[in-house]
PDB file of C-alpha atoms and ligand atoms in Angstrom:
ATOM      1  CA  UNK A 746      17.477  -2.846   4.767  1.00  0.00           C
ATOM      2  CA  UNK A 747      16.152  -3.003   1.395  1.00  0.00           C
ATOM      3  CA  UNK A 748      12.433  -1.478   1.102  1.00  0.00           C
ATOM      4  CA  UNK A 749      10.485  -0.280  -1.515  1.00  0.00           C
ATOM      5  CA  UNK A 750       6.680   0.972  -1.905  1.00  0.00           C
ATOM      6  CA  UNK A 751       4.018  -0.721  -3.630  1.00  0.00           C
ATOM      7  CA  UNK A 752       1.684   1.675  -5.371  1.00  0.00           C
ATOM      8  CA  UNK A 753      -1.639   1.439  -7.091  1.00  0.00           C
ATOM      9  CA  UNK A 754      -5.132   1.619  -6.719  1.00  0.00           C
ATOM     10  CA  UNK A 755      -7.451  -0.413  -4.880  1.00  0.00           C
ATOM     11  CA  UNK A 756      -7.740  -3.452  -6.711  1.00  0.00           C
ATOM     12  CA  UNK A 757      -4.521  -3.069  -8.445  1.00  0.00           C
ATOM     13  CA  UNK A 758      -3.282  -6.558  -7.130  1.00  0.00           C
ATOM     14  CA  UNK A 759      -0.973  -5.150  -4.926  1.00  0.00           C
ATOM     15  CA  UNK A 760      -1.520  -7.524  -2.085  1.00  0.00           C
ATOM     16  CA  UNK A 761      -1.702 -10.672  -4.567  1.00  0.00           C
ATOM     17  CA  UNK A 762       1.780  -9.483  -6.084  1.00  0.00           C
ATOM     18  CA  UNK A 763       2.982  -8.940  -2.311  1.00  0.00           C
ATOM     19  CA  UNK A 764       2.626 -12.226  -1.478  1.00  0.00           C
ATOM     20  CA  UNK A 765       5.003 -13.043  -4.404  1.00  0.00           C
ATOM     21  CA  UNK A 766       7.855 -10.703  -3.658  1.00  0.00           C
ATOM     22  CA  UNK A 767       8.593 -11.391  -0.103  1.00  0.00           C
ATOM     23  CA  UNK A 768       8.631 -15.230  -0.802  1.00  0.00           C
ATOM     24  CA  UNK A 769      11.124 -14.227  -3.596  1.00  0.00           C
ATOM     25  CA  UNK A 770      13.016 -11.587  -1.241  1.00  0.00           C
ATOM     26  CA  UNK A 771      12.876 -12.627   1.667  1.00  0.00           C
ATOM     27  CA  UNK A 772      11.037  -8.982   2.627  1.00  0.00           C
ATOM     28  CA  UNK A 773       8.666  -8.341   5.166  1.00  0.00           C
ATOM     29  CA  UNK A 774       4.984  -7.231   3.941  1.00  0.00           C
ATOM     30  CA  UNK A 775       3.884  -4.155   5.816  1.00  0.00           C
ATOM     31  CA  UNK A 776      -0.006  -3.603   4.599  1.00  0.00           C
ATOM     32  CA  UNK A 777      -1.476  -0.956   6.206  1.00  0.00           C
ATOM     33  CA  UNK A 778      -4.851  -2.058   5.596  1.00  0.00           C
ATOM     34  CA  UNK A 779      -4.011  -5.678   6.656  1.00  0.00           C
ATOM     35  CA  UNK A 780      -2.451  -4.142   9.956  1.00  0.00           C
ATOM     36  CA  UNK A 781      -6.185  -2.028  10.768  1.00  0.00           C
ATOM     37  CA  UNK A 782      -8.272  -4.951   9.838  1.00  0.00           C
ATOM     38  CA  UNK A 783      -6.428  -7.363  12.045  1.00  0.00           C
ATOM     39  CA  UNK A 784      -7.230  -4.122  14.863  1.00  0.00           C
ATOM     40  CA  UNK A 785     -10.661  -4.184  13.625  1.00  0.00           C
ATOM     41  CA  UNK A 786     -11.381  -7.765  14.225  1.00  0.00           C
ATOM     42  CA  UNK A 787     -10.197  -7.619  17.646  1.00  0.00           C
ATOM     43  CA  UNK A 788     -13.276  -6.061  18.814  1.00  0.00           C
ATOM     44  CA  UNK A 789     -11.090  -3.512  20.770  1.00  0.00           C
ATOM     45  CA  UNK A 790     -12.438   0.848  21.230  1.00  0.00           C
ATOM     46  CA  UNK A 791      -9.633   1.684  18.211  1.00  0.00           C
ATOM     47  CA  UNK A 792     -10.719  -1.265  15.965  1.00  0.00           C
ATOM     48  CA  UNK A 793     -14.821   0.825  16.386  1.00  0.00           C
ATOM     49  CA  UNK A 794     -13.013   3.890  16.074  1.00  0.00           C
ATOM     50  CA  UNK A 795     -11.302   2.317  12.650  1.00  0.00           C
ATOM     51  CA  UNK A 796     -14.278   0.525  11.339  1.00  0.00           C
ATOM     52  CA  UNK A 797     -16.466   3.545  11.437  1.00  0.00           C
ATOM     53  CA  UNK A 798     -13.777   5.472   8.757  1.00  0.00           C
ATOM     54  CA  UNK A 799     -12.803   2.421   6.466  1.00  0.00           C
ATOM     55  CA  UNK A 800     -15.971   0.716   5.911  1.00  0.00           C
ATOM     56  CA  UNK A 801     -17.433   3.758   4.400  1.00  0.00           C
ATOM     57  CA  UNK A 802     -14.064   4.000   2.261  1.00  0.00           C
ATOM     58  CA  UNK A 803     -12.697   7.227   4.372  1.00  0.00           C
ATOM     59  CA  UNK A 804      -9.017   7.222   5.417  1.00  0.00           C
ATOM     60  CA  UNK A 805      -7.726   6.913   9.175  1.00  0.00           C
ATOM     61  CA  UNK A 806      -5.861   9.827  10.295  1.00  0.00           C
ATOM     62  CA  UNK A 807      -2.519   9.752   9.906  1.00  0.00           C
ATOM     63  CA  UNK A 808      -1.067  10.006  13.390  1.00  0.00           C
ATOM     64  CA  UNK A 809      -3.348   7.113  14.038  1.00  0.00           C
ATOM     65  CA  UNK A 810      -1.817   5.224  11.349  1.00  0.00           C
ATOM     66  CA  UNK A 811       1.400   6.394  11.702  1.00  0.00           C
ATOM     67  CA  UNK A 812       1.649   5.098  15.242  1.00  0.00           C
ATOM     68  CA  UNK A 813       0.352   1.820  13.574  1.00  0.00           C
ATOM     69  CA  UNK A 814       2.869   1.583  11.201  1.00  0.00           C
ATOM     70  CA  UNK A 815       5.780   2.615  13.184  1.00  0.00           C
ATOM     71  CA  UNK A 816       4.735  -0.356  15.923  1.00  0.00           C
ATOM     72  CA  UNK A 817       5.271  -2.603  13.041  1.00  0.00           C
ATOM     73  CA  UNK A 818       8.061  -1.141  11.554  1.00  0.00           C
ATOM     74  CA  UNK A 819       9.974  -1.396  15.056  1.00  0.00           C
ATOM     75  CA  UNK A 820       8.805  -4.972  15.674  1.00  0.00           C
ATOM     76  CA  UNK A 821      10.764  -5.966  12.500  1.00  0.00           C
ATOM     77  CA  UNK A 822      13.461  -4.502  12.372  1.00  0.00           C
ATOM     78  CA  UNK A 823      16.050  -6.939  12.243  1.00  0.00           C
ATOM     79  CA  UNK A 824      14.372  -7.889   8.735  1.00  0.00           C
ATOM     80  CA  UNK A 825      15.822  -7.596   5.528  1.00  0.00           C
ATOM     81  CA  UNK A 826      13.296  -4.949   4.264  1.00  0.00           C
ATOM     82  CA  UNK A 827      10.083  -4.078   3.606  1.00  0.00           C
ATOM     83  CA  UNK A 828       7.499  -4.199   0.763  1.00  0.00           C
ATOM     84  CA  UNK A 829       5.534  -0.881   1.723  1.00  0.00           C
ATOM     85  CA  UNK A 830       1.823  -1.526   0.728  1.00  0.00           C
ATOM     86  CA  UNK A 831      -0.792   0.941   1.121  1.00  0.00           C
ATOM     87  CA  UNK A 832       1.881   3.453   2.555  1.00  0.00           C
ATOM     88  CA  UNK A 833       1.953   6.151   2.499  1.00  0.00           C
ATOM     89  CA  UNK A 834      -1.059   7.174   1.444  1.00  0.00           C
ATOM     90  CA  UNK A 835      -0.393  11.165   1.105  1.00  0.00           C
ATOM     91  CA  UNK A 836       2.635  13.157   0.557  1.00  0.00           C
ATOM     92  CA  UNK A 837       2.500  13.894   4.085  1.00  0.00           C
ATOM     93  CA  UNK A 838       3.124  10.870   5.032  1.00  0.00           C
ATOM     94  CA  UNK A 839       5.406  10.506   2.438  1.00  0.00           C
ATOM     95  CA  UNK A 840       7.479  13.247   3.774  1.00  0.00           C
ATOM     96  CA  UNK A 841       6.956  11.541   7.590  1.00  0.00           C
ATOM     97  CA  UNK A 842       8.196   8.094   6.366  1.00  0.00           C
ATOM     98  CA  UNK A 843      11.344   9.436   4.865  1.00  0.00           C
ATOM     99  CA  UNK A 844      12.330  10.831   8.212  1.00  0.00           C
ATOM    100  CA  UNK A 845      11.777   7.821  10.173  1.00  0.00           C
ATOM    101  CA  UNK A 846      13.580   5.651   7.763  1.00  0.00           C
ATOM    102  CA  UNK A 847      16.218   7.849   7.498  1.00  0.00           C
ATOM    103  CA  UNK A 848      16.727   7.756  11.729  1.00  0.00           C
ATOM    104  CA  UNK A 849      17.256   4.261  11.118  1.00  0.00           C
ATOM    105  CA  UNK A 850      20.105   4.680   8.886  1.00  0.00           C
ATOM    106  CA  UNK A 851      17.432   3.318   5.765  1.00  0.00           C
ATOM    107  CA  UNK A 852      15.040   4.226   2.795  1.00  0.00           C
ATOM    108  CA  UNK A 853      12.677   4.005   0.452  1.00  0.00           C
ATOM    109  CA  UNK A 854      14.685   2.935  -2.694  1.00  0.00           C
ATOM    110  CA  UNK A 855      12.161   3.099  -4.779  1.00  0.00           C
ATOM    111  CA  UNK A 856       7.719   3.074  -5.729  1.00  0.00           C
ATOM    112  CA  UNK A 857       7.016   0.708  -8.073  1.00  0.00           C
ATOM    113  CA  UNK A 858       3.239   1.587  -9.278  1.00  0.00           C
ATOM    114  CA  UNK A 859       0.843  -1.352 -10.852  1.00  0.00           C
ATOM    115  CA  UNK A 860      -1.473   0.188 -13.544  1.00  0.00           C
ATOM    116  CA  UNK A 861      -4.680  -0.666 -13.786  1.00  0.00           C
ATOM    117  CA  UNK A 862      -7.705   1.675 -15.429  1.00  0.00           C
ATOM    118  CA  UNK A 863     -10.885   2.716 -12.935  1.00  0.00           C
ATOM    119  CA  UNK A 864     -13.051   0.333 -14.873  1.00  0.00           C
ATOM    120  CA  UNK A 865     -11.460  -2.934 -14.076  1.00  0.00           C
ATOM    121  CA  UNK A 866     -10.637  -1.963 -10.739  1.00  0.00           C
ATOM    122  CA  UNK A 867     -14.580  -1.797  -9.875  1.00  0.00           C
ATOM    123  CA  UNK A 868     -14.886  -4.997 -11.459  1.00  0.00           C
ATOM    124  CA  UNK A 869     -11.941  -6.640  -9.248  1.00  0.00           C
ATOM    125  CA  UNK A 870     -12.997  -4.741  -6.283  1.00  0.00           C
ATOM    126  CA  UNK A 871     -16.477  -5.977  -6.275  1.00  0.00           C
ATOM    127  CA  UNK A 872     -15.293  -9.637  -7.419  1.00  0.00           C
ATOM    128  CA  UNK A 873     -13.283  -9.546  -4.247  1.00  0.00           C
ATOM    129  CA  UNK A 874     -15.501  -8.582  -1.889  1.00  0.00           C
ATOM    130  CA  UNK A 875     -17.628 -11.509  -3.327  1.00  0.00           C
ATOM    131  CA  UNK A 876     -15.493 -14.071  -1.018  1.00  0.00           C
ATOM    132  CA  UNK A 877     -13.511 -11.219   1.501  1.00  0.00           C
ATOM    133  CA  UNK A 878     -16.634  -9.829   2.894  1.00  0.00           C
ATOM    134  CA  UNK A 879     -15.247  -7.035   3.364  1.00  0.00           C
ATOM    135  CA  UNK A 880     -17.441  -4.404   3.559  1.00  0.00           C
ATOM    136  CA  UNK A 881     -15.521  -1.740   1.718  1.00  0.00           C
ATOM    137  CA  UNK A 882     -15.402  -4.499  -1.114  1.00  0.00           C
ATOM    138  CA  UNK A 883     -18.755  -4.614  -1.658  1.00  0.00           C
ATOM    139  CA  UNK A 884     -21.282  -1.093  -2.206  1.00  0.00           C
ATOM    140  CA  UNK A 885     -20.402   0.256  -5.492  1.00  0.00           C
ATOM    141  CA  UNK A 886     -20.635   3.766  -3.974  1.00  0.00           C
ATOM    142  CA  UNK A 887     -18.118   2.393  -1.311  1.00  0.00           C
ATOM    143  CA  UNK A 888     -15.947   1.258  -3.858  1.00  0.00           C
ATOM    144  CA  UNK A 889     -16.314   4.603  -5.823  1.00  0.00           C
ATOM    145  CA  UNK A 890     -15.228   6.764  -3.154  1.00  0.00           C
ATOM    146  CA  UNK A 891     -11.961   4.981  -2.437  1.00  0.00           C
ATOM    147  CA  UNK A 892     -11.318   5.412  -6.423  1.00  0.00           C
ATOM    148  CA  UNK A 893     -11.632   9.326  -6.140  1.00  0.00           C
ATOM    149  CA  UNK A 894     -10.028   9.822  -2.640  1.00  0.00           C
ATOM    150  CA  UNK A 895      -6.764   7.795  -4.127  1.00  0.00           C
ATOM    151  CA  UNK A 896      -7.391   9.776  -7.086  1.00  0.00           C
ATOM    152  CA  UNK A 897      -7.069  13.029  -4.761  1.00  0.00           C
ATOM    153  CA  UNK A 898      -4.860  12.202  -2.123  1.00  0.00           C
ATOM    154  CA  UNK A 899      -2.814   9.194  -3.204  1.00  0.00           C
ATOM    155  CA  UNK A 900      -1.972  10.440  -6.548  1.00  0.00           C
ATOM    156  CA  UNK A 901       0.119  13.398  -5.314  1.00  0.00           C
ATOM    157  CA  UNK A 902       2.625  10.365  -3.542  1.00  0.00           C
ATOM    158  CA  UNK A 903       3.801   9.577  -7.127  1.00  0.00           C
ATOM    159  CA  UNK A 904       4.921  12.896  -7.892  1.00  0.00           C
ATOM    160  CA  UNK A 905       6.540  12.824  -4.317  1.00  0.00           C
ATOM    161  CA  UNK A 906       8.760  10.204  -5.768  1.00  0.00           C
ATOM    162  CA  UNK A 907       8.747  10.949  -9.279  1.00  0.00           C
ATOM    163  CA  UNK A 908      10.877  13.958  -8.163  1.00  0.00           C
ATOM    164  CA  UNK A 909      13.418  11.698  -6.086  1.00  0.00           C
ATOM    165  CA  UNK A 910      13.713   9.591  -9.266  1.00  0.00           C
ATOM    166  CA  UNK A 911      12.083   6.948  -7.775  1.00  0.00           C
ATOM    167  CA  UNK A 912       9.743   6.639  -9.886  1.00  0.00           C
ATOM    168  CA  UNK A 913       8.633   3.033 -11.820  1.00  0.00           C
ATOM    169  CA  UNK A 914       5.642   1.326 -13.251  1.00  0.00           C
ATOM    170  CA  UNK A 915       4.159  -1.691 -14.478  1.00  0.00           C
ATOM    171  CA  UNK A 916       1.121  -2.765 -16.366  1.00  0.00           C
ATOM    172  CA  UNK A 917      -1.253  -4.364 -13.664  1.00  0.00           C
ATOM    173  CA  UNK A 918      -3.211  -6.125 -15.909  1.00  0.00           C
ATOM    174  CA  UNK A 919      -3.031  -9.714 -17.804  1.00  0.00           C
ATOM    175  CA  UNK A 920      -1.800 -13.231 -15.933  1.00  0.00           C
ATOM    176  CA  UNK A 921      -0.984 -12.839 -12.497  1.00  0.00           C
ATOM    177  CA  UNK A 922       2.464 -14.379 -13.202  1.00  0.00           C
ATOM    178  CA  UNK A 923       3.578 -12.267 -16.477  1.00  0.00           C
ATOM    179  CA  UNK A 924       2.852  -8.839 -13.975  1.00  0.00           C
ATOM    180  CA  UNK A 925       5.220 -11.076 -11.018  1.00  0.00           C
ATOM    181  CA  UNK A 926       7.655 -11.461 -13.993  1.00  0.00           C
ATOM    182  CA  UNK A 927       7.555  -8.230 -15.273  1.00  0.00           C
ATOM    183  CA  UNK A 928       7.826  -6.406 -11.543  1.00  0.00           C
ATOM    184  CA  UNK A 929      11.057  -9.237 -11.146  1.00  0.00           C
ATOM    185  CA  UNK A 930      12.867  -7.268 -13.844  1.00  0.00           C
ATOM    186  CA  UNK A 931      12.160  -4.132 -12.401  1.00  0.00           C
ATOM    187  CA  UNK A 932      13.017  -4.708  -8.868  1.00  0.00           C
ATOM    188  CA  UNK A 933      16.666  -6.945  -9.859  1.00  0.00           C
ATOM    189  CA  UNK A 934      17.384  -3.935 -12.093  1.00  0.00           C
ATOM    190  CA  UNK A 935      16.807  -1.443  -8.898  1.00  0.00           C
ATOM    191  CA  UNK A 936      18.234  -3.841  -6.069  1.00  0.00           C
TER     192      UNK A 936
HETATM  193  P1  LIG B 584      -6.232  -1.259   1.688  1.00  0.00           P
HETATM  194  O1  LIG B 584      -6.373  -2.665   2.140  1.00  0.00           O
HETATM  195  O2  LIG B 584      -4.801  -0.835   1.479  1.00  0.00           O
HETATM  196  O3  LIG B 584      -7.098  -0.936   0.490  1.00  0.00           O
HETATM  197  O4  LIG B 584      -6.757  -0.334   2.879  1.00  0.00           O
HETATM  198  C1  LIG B 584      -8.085  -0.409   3.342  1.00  0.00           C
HETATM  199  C2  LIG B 584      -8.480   0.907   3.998  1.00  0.00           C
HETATM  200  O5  LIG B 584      -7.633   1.154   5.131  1.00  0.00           O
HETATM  201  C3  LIG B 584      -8.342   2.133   3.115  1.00  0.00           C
HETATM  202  O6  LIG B 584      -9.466   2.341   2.285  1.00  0.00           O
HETATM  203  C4  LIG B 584      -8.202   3.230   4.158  1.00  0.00           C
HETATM  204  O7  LIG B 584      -9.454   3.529   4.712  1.00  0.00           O
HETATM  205  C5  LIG B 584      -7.386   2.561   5.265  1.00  0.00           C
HETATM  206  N1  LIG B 584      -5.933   2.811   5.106  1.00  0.00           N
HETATM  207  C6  LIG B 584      -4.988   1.904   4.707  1.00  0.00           C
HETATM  208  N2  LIG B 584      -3.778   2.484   4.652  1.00  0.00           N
HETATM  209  C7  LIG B 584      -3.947   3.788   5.031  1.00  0.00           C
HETATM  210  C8  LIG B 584      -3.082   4.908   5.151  1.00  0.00           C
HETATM  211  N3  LIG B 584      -1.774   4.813   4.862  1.00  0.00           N
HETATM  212  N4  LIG B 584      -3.611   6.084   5.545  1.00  0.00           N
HETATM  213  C9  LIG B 584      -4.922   6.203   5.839  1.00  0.00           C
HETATM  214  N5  LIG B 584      -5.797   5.203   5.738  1.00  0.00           N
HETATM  215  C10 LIG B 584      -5.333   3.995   5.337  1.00  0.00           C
END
């Protein structure tokens, strides 16, 4: 299995280059926010439960995710790999997701990180929620707080795999297809 971690901010463009890769690689896209708004929209007592932490731009807990994930994970298993998006999300799960993959005989071969600055990822955030609707898209505050808690709990997950030598980045910005092109030569270089 060949998987590897998308990284970035919201509003980065990391599910818009997603899309990309696994056509390319034939990977599977695990998004962790994909997977709790598809729970969300089911109506069901954990979709509530989810809705009341996201739309405010608060984090689930991570056994609750993790359980999430894992579900996934399992269910495609007989893929080629992954493209990790949105995971992990703090070095603890960072630490949790190296143990599972490596009780499958797998890992995380490497983060690749899309840079973007804070000011253009309001502006694409709040573009986005334009036509998503989603509610976490769309209050400036909202979109503010997920900035600073990345800023405090996600930014640690770099240095997690800085210190594996995992470590690689990207500038998020400019044409859609020069940052596909540009994350191509990265990830044939790492394969
Ligand atoms: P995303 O679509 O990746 O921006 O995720 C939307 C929201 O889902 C985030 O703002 C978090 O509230 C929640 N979420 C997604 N992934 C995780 C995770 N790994 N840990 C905790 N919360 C998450």
């Amino acid at each position: 299995m060949f998987n590897f971690v998308i990284f970035g901010p919201p509003g980065s463009g990391k599910g818009t280059q997603s899309k990309n890769i696994i056509a390319k690689y034939n990977l599977v896209h695990l998004s962790t926010g994909d997977l709790l708004r598809t729970e969300q929209n089911t109506g069901s007592e954990l979709g509530k439960q989810i809705s009341a932490l996201i739309d405010d731009g608060n984090f689930v807990p991570d056994e609750m995710i993790q359980k999430i994930f894992k579900a996934f994970l399992f269910e495609n298993k007989n893929s080629d790999g992954f493209i990790l998006d949105g995971f992990p999300r703090n070095t603890k799960q960072a630490a949790w997701l190296d143990n599972l993959l490596e009780e499958m005989n797998s890992e995380v071969k490497f983060m690749l990180a899309l840079e973007v600055d804070d000011d253009e990822l309001k502006r694409r955030i709040l573009d986005r929620g334009k036509i998503s609707g989603r509610p976490d898209d769309q209050n400036e505050s909202i979109v503010e707080t997920r900035i600073t808690v990345y800023n405090k709990q996600t930014i640690p997950v770099k240095e997690y795999y800085e210190n594996q030598n995992k470590f690689h980045s990207v500038k998020g910005v400019g044409k859609p297809d020069e940052v596909f092109a540009n994350i191509c030569g990265i990830i044939d270089k790492l394969k």
